[in-house]
């Protein structure tokens, strides 16, 4: 699966370089090794390929279980190691999968909004991202995507013909929490994580996190 993933990421880089105005900022902020939770806003089905092409680590994604029933899509997702997840309720098995990867210095990608936003503005994040960060004590890498919402279908992905920006922020860690984490604390930490993503976005993309302070360059 690793070879298939690397081949797919290389092909994506080739296509995006040739057929999109694709810009990546902050690549040097990506830790070269160790566990990492990549957290991004979610605009399009094109988000995972653009993240895979932009971040110089082997990324591990989850996809909703329904997609695995679509023959071409499901086959590709299995080939590159995407893990099925149930978006209804708490998916304990998916949580274990993420924790196991992080224990082995893997990189997992989360879209805490839970689904693609119907507008460019961010939706409220789900508290599972904070729970995973606390449980694993892995650093969080905020990433902001703009432009992928203009790619309407999988058919357009190889030839996007649009401007896409991937802005990578500085990694950070959540404070240690002893014992069971109360929901209000999880909510506050989720807001903190999502605000780090929003701070990397233009104002019109921040949505629920419109008051986030803009991130400084460099």
Coordinates of C-alpha atoms in Angstrom, one line a residue:
X1 CA 0.0 0.0 0.0
X2 CA 2.9 2.3 0.7
X3 CA 4.1 2.0 -2.9
X4 CA 0.6 2.7 -4.3
X5 CA 0.3 5.7 -2.0
X6 CA 3.6 7.2 -3.1
X7 CA 2.8 6.6 -6.8
X8 CA -0.6 8.3 -6.3
X9 CA 0.9 11.3 -4.5
X10 CA 3.6 11.6 -7.2
X11 CA 0.9 11.5 -10.0
X12 CA -1.2 14.1 -8.1
X13 CA 1.9 16.4 -7.8
X14 CA 2.5 16.0 -11.6
X15 CA -1.2 16.8 -12.5
X16 CA -1.6 19.7 -10.1
X17 CA 1.7 21.3 -11.2
X18 CA 0.7 21.0 -14.9
X19 CA -3.0 21.8 -14.7
X20 CA -3.6 24.0 -11.6
X21 CA -2.3 27.2 -10.0
X22 CA -1.2 25.2 -7.0
X23 CA 0.6 26.9 -4.1
X24 CA 2.0 25.3 -1.0
X25 CA 3.2 27.5 1.9
X26 CA 4.9 26.4 5.1
X27 CA 6.1 22.9 4.0
X28 CA 9.2 23.4 6.2
X29 CA 6.9 23.4 9.3
X30 CA 6.1 19.7 8.8
X31 CA 8.1 17.5 11.3
X32 CA 10.2 15.0 9.3
X33 CA 9.4 12.2 11.7
X34 CA 7.3 11.2 14.7
X35 CA 3.6 11.0 15.3
X36 CA 1.5 13.8 13.8
X37 CA -2.2 14.8 13.5
X38 CA -2.9 16.8 10.4
X39 CA -6.1 18.9 10.9
X40 CA -7.6 20.7 7.9
X41 CA -10.8 22.4 6.8
X42 CA -12.9 20.4 4.4
X43 CA -14.2 21.8 1.1
X44 CA -14.1 19.1 -1.5
X45 CA -13.4 15.4 -2.3
X46 CA -10.2 16.8 -3.8
X47 CA -8.9 17.8 -0.4
X48 CA -7.1 14.5 0.4
X49 CA -5.2 14.3 -2.9
X50 CA -4.0 17.9 -2.5
X51 CA -2.9 17.2 1.1
X52 CA -1.1 14.1 -0.1
X53 CA 0.7 16.0 -2.8
X54 CA 1.6 18.9 -0.5
X55 CA 2.8 17.3 2.7
X56 CA 6.1 15.4 2.6
X57 CA 5.0 12.6 4.9
X58 CA 3.0 9.4 4.3
X59 CA -0.5 10.5 5.3
X60 CA -3.3 8.1 6.5
X61 CA -6.9 9.1 5.8
X62 CA -10.3 7.8 6.8
X63 CA -13.3 7.8 4.4
X64 CA -17.0 7.3 5.1
X65 CA -18.0 3.7 4.8
X66 CA -20.5 4.4 2.0
X67 CA -17.8 5.4 -0.4
X68 CA -16.2 1.9 -0.3
X69 CA -19.4 0.5 -1.9
X70 CA -18.7 2.5 -5.1
X71 CA -16.5 0.2 -7.2
X72 CA -14.0 2.6 -8.8
X73 CA -13.8 4.9 -5.7
X74 CA -13.7 2.0 -3.1
X75 CA -11.1 0.1 -5.0
X76 CA -8.8 3.2 -5.2
X77 CA -9.4 4.0 -1.5
X78 CA -8.4 0.5 -0.4
X79 CA -5.3 0.5 -2.7
X80 CA -3.9 3.6 -1.0
X81 CA -4.8 2.5 2.5
X82 CA -7.8 4.7 3.4
X83 CA -9.6 3.3 6.4
X84 CA -13.4 3.1 6.5
X85 CA -15.2 5.0 9.2
X86 CA -18.8 5.3 10.5
X87 CA -19.8 8.9 10.8
X88 CA -22.9 8.1 12.9
X89 CA -21.9 8.1 16.6
X90 CA -18.5 7.2 18.0
X91 CA -16.5 4.8 15.8
X92 CA -14.3 3.1 18.5
X93 CA -12.6 0.9 15.9
X94 CA -11.5 4.0 13.9
X95 CA -10.2 5.6 17.1
X96 CA -8.1 2.5 17.8
X97 CA -6.8 2.6 14.2
X98 CA -5.7 6.2 14.6
X99 CA -4.1 5.6 18.0
X100 CA -2.2 2.6 16.7
X101 CA -0.8 4.6 13.8
X102 CA 0.3 7.5 16.1
X103 CA 1.9 5.0 18.5
X104 CA 4.0 3.9 15.5
X105 CA 5.0 7.4 14.5
X106 CA 2.4 7.6 11.8
X107 CA 0.6 10.7 10.4
X108 CA -3.2 10.8 10.5
X109 CA -5.4 13.3 8.7
X110 CA -8.6 14.6 10.3
X111 CA -11.3 16.8 8.9
X112 CA -13.1 17.7 12.2
X113 CA -16.0 19.4 10.4
X114 CA -17.1 15.8 9.7
X115 CA -18.2 16.5 6.1
X116 CA -17.6 18.9 3.3
X117 CA -18.8 22.4 4.0
X118 CA -21.6 23.5 1.7
X119 CA -20.1 27.0 1.7
X120 CA -16.4 28.0 1.8
X121 CA -16.9 29.0 5.5
X122 CA -15.8 26.5 8.2
X123 CA -18.4 24.5 10.1
X124 CA -18.1 23.8 13.8
X125 CA -15.5 21.1 14.5
X126 CA -16.3 17.9 16.3
X127 CA -14.7 17.2 19.7
X128 CA -13.1 13.9 18.5
X129 CA -10.1 15.7 17.2
X130 CA -9.3 17.1 20.7
X131 CA -9.9 13.7 22.3
X132 CA -7.4 12.0 19.9
X133 CA -4.8 14.7 20.5
X134 CA -5.1 14.4 24.3
X135 CA -5.2 10.6 24.2
X136 CA -2.2 10.2 21.9
X137 CA -0.2 13.4 23.0
X138 CA 0.7 13.7 19.3
X139 CA 1.4 17.2 18.0
X140 CA -1.3 18.8 15.8
X141 CA -0.4 20.3 12.4
X142 CA -3.0 22.9 11.2
X143 CA -3.5 23.1 7.4
X144 CA -5.8 25.5 5.5
X145 CA -7.1 24.7 2.0
X146 CA -8.7 27.2 -0.4
X147 CA -9.8 26.7 -3.9
X148 CA -10.6 23.0 -3.9
X149 CA -14.3 23.8 -3.7
X150 CA -14.1 24.8 -7.3
X151 CA -13.3 21.2 -8.3
X152 CA -16.8 19.8 -8.7
X153 CA -16.2 16.1 -9.4
X154 CA -13.7 13.3 -9.3
X155 CA -13.5 13.5 -13.1
X156 CA -12.0 17.0 -12.9
X157 CA -9.4 16.0 -10.3
X158 CA -6.6 15.1 -12.8
X159 CA -7.1 18.4 -14.6
X160 CA -8.3 20.9 -11.9
X161 CA -7.8 24.1 -14.0
X162 CA -8.2 26.3 -10.9
X163 CA -6.2 28.0 -8.2
X164 CA -5.6 26.0 -5.0
X165 CA -3.7 27.1 -1.9
X166 CA -2.4 24.8 0.8
X167 CA -1.2 26.7 3.8
X168 CA 0.6 24.8 6.5
X169 CA 0.9 26.2 10.0
X170 CA 3.2 25.5 12.9
X171 CA 2.7 22.2 14.8
X172 CA 1.5 22.5 18.4
X173 CA 0.6 20.2 21.3
X174 CA -2.4 20.3 23.6
X175 CA -1.9 20.6 27.4
X176 CA -1.9 17.4 29.4
X177 CA -5.2 16.5 30.9
X178 CA -5.3 14.2 33.9
X179 CA -8.0 11.6 34.1
X180 CA -11.3 11.8 32.2
X181 CA -11.6 14.9 30.1
X182 CA -14.9 16.8 30.7
X183 CA -16.9 17.7 27.6
X184 CA -16.6 21.5 28.1
X185 CA -12.8 21.1 28.2
X186 CA -12.9 19.0 25.0
X187 CA -15.1 21.7 23.4
X188 CA -12.6 24.4 24.4
X189 CA -9.7 22.5 23.0
X190 CA -11.5 21.7 19.8
X191 CA -12.2 25.4 19.4
X192 CA -8.5 26.1 20.0
X193 CA -7.5 23.6 17.3
X194 CA -10.0 24.8 14.7
X195 CA -9.1 28.4 15.4
X196 CA -5.5 27.6 14.5
X197 CA -6.8 26.3 11.1
X198 CA -9.1 29.3 10.6
X199 CA -6.2 31.7 11.4
X200 CA -4.5 30.4 8.2
X201 CA -7.5 31.1 6.1
X202 CA -8.8 34.2 4.4
X203 CA -11.7 35.8 6.3
X204 CA -14.4 34.5 3.9
X205 CA -13.3 30.9 4.6
X206 CA -13.4 31.1 8.5
X207 CA -17.1 30.6 8.9
X208 CA -17.9 29.5 12.5
X209 CA -14.4 30.6 13.5
X210 CA -14.6 34.1 12.0
X211 CA -13.0 35.7 15.1
X212 CA -9.8 33.7 14.8
X213 CA -6.7 36.0 14.7
X214 CA -4.9 35.8 11.3
X215 CA -1.7 33.7 11.4
X216 CA 1.5 35.6 10.7
X217 CA 3.8 34.5 7.9
X218 CA 7.2 33.0 8.6

